[in-house]
Short mmCIF file of C-alpha atoms and ligand atoms in Angstrom, two decimals:
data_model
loop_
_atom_site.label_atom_id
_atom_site.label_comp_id
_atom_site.label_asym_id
_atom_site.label_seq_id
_atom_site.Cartn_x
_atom_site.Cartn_y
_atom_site.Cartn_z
CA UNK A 1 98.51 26.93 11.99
CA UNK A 2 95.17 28.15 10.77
CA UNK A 3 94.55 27.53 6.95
CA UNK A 4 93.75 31.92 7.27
CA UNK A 5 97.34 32.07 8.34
CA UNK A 6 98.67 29.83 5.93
CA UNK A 7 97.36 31.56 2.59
CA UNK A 8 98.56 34.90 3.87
CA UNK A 9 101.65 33.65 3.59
CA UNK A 10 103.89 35.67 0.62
CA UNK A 11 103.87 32.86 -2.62
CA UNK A 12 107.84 33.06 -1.88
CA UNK A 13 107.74 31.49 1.42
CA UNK A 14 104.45 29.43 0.53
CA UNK A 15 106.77 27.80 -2.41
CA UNK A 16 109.27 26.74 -0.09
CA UNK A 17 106.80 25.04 2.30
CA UNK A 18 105.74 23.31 -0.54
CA UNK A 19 108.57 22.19 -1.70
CA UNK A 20 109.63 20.74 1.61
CA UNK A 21 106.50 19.50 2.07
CA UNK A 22 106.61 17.44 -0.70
CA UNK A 23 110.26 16.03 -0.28
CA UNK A 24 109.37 15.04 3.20
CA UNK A 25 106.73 13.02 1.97
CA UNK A 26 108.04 11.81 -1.36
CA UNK A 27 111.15 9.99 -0.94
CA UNK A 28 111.93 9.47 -4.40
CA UNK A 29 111.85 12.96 -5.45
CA UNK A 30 113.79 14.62 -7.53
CA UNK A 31 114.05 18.72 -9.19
CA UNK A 32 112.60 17.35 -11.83
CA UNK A 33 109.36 15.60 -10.03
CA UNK A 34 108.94 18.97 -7.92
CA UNK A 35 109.09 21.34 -10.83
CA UNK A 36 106.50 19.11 -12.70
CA UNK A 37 104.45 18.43 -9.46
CA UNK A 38 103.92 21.19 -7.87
CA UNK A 39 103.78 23.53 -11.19
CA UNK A 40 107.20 25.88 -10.18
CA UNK A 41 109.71 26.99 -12.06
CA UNK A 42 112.96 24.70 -12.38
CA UNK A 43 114.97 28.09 -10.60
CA UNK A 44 112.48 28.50 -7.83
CA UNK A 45 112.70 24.75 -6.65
CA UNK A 46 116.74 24.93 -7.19
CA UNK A 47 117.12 28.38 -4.51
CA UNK A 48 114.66 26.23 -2.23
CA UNK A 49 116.24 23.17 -2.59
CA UNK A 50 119.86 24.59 -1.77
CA UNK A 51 117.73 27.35 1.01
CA UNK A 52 116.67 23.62 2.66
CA UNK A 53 119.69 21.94 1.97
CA UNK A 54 122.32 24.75 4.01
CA UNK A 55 119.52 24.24 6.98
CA UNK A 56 120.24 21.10 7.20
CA UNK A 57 116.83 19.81 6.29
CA UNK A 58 117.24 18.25 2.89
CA UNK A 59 119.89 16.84 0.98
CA UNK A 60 120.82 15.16 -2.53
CA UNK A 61 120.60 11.47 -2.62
CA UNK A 62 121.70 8.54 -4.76
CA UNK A 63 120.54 8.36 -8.13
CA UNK A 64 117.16 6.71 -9.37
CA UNK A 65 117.65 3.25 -11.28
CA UNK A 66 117.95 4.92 -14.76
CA UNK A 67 115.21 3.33 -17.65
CA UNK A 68 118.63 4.62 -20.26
CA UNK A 69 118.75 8.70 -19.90
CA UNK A 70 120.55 10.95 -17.27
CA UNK A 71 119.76 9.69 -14.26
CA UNK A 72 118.22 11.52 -11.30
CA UNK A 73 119.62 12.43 -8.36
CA UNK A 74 116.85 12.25 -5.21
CA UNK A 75 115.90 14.73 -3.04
CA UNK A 76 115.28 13.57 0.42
CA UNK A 77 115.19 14.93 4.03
CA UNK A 78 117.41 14.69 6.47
CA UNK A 79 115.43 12.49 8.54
CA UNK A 80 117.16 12.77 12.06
CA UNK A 81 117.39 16.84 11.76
CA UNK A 82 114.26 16.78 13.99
CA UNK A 83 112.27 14.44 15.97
CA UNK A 84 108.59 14.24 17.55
CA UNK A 85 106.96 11.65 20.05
CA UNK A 86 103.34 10.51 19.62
CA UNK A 87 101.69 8.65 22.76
CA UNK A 88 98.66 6.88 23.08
CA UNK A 89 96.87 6.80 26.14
CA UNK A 90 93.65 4.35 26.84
CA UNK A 91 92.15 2.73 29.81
CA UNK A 92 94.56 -0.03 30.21
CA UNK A 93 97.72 0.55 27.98
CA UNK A 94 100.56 3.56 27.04
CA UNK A 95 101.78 3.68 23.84
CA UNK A 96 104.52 5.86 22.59
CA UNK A 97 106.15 6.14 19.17
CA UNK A 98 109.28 8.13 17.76
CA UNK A 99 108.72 9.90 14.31
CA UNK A 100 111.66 11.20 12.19
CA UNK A 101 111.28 14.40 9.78
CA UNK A 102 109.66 12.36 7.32
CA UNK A 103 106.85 11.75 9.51
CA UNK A 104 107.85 8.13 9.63
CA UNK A 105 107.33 5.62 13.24
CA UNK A 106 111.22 4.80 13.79
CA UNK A 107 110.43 3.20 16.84
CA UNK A 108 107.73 2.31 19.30
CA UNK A 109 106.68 0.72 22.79
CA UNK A 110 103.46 -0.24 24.46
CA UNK A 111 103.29 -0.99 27.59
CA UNK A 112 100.26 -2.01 30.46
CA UNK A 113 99.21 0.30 32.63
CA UNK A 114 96.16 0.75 33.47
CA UNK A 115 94.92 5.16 33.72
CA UNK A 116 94.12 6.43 36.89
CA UNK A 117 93.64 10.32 38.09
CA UNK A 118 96.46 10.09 40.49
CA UNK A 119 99.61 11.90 40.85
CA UNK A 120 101.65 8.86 40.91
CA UNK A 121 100.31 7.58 36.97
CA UNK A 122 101.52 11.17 35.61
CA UNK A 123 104.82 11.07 37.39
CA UNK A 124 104.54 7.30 35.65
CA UNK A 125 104.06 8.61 32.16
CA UNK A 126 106.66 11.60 32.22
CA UNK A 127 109.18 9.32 32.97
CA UNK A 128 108.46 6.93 30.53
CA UNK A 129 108.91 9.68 27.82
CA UNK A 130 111.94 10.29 29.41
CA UNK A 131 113.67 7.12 29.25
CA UNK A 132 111.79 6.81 25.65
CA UNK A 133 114.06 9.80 24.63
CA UNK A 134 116.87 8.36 26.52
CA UNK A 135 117.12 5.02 25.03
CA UNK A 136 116.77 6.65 21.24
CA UNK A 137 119.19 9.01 22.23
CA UNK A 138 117.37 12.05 20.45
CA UNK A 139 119.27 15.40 21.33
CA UNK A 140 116.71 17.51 23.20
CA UNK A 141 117.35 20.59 20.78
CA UNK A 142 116.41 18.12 17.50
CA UNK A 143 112.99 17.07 19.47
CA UNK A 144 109.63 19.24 18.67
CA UNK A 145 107.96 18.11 21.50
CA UNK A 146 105.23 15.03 22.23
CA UNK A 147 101.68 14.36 20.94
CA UNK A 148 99.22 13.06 23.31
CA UNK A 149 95.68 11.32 22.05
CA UNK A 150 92.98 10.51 24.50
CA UNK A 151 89.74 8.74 24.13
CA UNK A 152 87.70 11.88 25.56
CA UNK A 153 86.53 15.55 24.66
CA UNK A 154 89.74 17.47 24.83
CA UNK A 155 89.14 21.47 25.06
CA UNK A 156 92.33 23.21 23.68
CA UNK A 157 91.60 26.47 24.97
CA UNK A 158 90.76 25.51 28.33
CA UNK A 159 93.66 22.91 28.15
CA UNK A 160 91.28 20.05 29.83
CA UNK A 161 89.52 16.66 29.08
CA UNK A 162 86.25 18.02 29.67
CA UNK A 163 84.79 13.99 29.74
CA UNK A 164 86.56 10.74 28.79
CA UNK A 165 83.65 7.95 29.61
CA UNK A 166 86.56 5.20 28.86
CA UNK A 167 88.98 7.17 31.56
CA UNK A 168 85.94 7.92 33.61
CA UNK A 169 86.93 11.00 34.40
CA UNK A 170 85.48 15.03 33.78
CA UNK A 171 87.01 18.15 33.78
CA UNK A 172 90.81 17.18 33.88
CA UNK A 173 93.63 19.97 33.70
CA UNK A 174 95.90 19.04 30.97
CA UNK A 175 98.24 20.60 33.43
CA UNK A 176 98.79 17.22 35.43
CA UNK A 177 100.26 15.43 32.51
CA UNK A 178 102.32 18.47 31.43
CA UNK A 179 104.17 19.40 34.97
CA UNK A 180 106.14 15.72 34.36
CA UNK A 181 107.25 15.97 30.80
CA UNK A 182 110.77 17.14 29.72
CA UNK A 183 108.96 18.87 25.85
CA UNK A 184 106.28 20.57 24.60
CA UNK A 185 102.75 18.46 24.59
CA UNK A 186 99.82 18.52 22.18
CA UNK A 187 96.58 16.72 23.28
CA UNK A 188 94.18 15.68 20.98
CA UNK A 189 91.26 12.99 21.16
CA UNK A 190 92.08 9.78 19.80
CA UNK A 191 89.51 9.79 16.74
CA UNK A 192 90.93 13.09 15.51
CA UNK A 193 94.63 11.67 16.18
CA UNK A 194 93.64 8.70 13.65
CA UNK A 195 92.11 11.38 11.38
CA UNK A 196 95.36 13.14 11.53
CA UNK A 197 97.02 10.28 10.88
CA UNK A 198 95.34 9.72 7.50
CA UNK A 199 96.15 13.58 6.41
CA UNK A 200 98.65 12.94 3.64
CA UNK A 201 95.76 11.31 1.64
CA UNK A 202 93.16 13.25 2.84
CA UNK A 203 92.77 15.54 -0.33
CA UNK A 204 90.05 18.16 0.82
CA UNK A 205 87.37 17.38 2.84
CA UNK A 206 86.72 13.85 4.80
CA UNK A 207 85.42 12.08 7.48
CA UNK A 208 86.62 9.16 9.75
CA UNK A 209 84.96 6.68 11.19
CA UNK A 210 87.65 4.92 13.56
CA UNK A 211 86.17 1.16 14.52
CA UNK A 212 88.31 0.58 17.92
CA UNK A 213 87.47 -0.56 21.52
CA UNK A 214 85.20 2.57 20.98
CA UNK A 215 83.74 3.91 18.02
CA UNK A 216 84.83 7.83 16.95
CA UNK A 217 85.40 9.90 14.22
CA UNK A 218 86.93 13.10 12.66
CA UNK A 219 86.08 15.32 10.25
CA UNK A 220 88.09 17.36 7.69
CA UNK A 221 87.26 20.60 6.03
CA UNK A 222 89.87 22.07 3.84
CA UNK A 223 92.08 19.49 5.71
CA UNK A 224 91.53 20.98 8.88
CA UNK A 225 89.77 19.35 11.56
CA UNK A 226 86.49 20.56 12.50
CA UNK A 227 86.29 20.34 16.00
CA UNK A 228 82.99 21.61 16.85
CA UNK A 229 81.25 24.18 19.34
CA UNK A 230 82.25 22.40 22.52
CA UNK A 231 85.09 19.99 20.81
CA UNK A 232 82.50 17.68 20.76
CA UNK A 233 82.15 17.15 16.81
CA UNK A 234 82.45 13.42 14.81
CA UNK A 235 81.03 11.45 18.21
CA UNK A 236 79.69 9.26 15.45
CA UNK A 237 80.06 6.56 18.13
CA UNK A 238 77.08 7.74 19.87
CA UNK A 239 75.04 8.26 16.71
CA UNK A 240 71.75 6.46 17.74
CA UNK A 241 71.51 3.54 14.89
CA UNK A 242 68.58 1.38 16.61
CA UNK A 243 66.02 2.83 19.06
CA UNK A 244 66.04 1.31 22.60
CA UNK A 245 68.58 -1.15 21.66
CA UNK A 246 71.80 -2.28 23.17
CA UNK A 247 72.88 -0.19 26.10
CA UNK A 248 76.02 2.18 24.95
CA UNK A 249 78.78 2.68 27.59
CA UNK A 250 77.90 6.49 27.21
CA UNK A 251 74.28 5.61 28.92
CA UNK A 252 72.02 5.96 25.99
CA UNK A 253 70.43 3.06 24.32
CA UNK A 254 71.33 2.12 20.63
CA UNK A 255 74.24 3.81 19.69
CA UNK A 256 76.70 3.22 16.94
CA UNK A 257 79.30 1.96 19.44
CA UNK A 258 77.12 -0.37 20.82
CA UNK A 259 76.90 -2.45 17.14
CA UNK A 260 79.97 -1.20 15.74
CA UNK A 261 83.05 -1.24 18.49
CA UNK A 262 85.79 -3.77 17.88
CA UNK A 263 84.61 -4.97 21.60
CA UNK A 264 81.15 -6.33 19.93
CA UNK A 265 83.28 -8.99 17.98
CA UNK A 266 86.24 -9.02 20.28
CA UNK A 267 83.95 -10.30 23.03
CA UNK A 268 83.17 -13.52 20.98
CA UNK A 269 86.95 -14.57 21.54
CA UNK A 270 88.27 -14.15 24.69
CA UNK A 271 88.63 -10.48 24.23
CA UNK A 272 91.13 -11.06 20.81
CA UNK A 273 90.46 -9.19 17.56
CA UNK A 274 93.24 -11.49 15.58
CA UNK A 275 91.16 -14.60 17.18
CA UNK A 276 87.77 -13.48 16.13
CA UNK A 277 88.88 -12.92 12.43
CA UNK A 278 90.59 -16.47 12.70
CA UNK A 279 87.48 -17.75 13.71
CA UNK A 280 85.57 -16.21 11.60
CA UNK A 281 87.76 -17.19 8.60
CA UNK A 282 87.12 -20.65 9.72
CA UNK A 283 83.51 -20.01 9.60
CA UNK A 284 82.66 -20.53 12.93
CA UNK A 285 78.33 -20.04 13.30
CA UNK A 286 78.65 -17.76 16.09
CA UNK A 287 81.46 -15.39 14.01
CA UNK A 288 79.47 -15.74 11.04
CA UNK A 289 76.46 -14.55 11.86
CA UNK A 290 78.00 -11.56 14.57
CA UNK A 291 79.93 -10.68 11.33
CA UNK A 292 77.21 -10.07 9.02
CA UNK A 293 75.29 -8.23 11.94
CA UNK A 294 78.14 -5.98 12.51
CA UNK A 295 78.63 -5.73 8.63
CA UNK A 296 74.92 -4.95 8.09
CA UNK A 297 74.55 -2.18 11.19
CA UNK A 298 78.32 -0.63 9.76
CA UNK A 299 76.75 -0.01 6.17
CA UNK A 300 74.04 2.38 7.85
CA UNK A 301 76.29 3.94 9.97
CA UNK A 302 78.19 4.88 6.62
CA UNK A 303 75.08 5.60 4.37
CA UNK A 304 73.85 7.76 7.43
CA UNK A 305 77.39 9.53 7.41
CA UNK A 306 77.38 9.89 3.60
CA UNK A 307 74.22 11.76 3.60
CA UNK A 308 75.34 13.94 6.49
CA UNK A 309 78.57 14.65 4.61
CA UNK A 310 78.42 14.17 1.20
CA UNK A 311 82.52 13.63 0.75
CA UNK A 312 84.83 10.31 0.98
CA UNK A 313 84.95 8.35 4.04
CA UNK A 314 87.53 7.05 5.62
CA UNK A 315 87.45 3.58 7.97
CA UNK A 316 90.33 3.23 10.12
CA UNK A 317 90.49 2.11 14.13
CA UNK A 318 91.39 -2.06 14.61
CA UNK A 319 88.71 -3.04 12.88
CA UNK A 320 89.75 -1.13 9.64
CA UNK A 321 92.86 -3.10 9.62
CA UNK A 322 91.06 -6.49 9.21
CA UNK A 323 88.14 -5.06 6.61
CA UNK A 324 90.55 -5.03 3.32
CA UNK A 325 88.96 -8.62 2.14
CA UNK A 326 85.20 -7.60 3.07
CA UNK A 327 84.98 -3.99 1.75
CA UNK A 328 83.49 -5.34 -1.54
CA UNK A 329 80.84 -6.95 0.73
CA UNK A 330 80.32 -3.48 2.73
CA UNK A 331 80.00 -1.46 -0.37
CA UNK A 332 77.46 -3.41 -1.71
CA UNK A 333 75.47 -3.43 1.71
CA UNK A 334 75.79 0.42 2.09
CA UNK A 335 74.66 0.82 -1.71
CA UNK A 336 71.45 -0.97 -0.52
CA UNK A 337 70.81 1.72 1.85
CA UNK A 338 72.04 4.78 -0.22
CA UNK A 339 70.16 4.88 -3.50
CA UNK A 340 72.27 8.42 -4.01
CA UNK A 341 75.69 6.70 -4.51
CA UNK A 342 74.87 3.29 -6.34
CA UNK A 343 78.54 2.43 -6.14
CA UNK A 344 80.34 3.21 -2.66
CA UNK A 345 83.42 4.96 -4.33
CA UNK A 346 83.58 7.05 -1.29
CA UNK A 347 84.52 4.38 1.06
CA UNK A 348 87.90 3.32 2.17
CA UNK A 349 90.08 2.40 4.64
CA UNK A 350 92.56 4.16 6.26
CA UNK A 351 96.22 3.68 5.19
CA UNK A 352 98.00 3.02 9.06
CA UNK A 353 95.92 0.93 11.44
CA UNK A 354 98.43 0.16 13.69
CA UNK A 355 98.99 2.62 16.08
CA UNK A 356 97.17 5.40 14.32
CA UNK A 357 96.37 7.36 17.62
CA UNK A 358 100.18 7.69 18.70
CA UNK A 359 101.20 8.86 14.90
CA UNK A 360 98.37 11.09 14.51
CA UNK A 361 99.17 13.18 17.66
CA UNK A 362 102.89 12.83 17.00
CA UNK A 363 102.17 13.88 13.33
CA UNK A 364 101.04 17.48 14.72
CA UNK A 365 104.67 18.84 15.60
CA UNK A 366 105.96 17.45 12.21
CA UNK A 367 102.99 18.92 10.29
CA UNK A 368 103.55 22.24 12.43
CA UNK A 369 107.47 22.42 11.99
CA UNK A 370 106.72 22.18 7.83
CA UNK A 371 104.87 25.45 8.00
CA UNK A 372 108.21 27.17 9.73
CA UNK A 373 110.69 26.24 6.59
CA UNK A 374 110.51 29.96 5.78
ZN1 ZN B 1 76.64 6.01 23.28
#
């Protein structure tokens, strides 16, 4: 839903979106926390609350350990009252996941195989949703429908990947993945997946930079992505950081990706992230030194995107899920470069690494089903 659509909404119906909003993704809340937190009346969150509760999406839950008092009963949704899929397609690997109401993974696969235009890998992939669906036994009318993330340029309105350099592939009709699945599908590129996945703390506006096997981003305006002209917006991957250096997989020379891809340290143990930070909390010479050259070419990437941006920024991809222990080290490289923003407040990493791309583009039919609460 467009953010135009959403503030036309009448406050009545806006209040109750709210207020499910909020219990879906605060699972200690109570009448009390919602009146106080989102600034309504203790009447108006009562009609909602029992409006919710005789739809079957919310009900009242055992009581909060008391600190002496009344105690408070919680609020929480009704987890299983709907259902959405979030899949993750690369070069080599599927990945799907099963989210609950609450926006929460409740269960998850990956398996190898390896993407190829043919009719025979779609047929593959719709019946692995299937038998996903099967095995969880989710009721078809409870499930909202499957999110699909890509590593390409995915044009909605045209419903194709207009280039994935990773799939090697160029004007693909979304229709070939859609004839073989039993829901609705939402594709969406992987970096704006991840960015999706990060939208609960994303408070305005914000940008990702997702560190995987390739390097993309997302941005966030008002909490809405910003896809660009041609969908082709927060390519930060291909960002030139050092003229006529290292050859990018794109073609160019230089680019972000080339410096800052979880492949560049990857590649220095037998093709394992988990090994390489081993290593290099060992302090093997080779690790060392490819970590503070990664580190070092990472802090301009961020400066540059800082000054491009001016708003927080977000790391996240597989990378982000190892950087916890050397953000201190990254701030202070990236204040070197920024003389603007002495301290590096705006940097931090993004809250689910693992399998970010499936819950970002699973996230979309939850996110979507909130607005309809009316
Ligand atoms: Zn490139």
């Amino acid at each position: 839903m467009k953010a135009e659509e959403k503030r036309h909404k009448p406050l009545k119906q806006q209040n109750k979106i709210k207020i499910f909003r909020y219990i879906c993704q605060h699972p200690e809340a109570t009448k009390q926390s919602l009146t106080y937190h989102l600034n309504m009346s203790m009447p108006t969150v009562l009609q909602n609350i029992k409006e919710l509760a005789e739809a079957g999406l919310v009900e009242e839950q055992g009581v909060l350990a008391s600190t002496g008092g009344r105690r408070a009963k919680t609020i929480s949704v009704v987890r299983d009252a709907r259902y959405a899929l979030g899949a993750d397609i690369t070069a080599n690997h599927i990945s799907l996941v099963l989210l609950d109401l609450s926006g929460s993974i409740t269960a998850q696969t990956r398996i190898a195989k390896p993407y190829a235009d043919e009719t025979e890998y779609y047929q593959f992939f719709g019946t692995l949703v299937s038998s996903f669906i099967a095995d969880h036994q989710v009721p078809a009318e409870k499930l909202l429908g499957i999110g699909v993330s890509l590593p390409g340029n995915i044009d909605v309105d045209h419903d194709l990947i207009t280039q994935s350099h990773v799939l090697h592939v160029y004007q693909i009709n979304l229709q070939k993945f859609r004839q073989f699945l039993p829901c609705d599908a939402i594709f969406c590129n992987d970096a704006n997946a991840a960015g999706l996945a990060e939208l609960n703390h994303i408070e305005d506006t914000a940008v990702l930079l997702s560190l995987g096997y390739t390097v993309g981003g997302a941005i966030f305006v008002h909490r809405q992505l910003y896809f660009g002209e041609l969908y082709k917006g927060g390519e930060f991957g291909h960002m030139i950081l050092i003229p006529d250096g290292k050859t990018c997989y794109c073609g160019k020379n230089g680019c972000v990706d080339a410096y800052c891809s979880s492949k560049v340290l990857s590649d220095l143990a037998e093709g394992s992230l988990p090994l390489f930070f081993e290593r290099l909390e060992q302090q093997e010479e080779a690790c060392t030194e490819a970590w503070d050259a990664y580190l070092r070419y990472l802090a301009i990437a961020v400066t540059n995107l800082r000054s491009a941006f001016d708003c927080p920024i977000i790391l996240g991809g597989d990378v982000g899920g190892y950087l916890e222990s050397y953000l201190p080290r990254l701030k202070r490289l990236a204040a070197r470069y920024n003389t603007f923003d002495p301290n590096s407040d705006y940097l931090s990493l993004c809250h689910s690494p693992k399998e970010s791309f499936a819950l970002g583009a699973g996230l979309q039919f939850i996110e979507a089903f909130y607005d309809t609460v009316i």
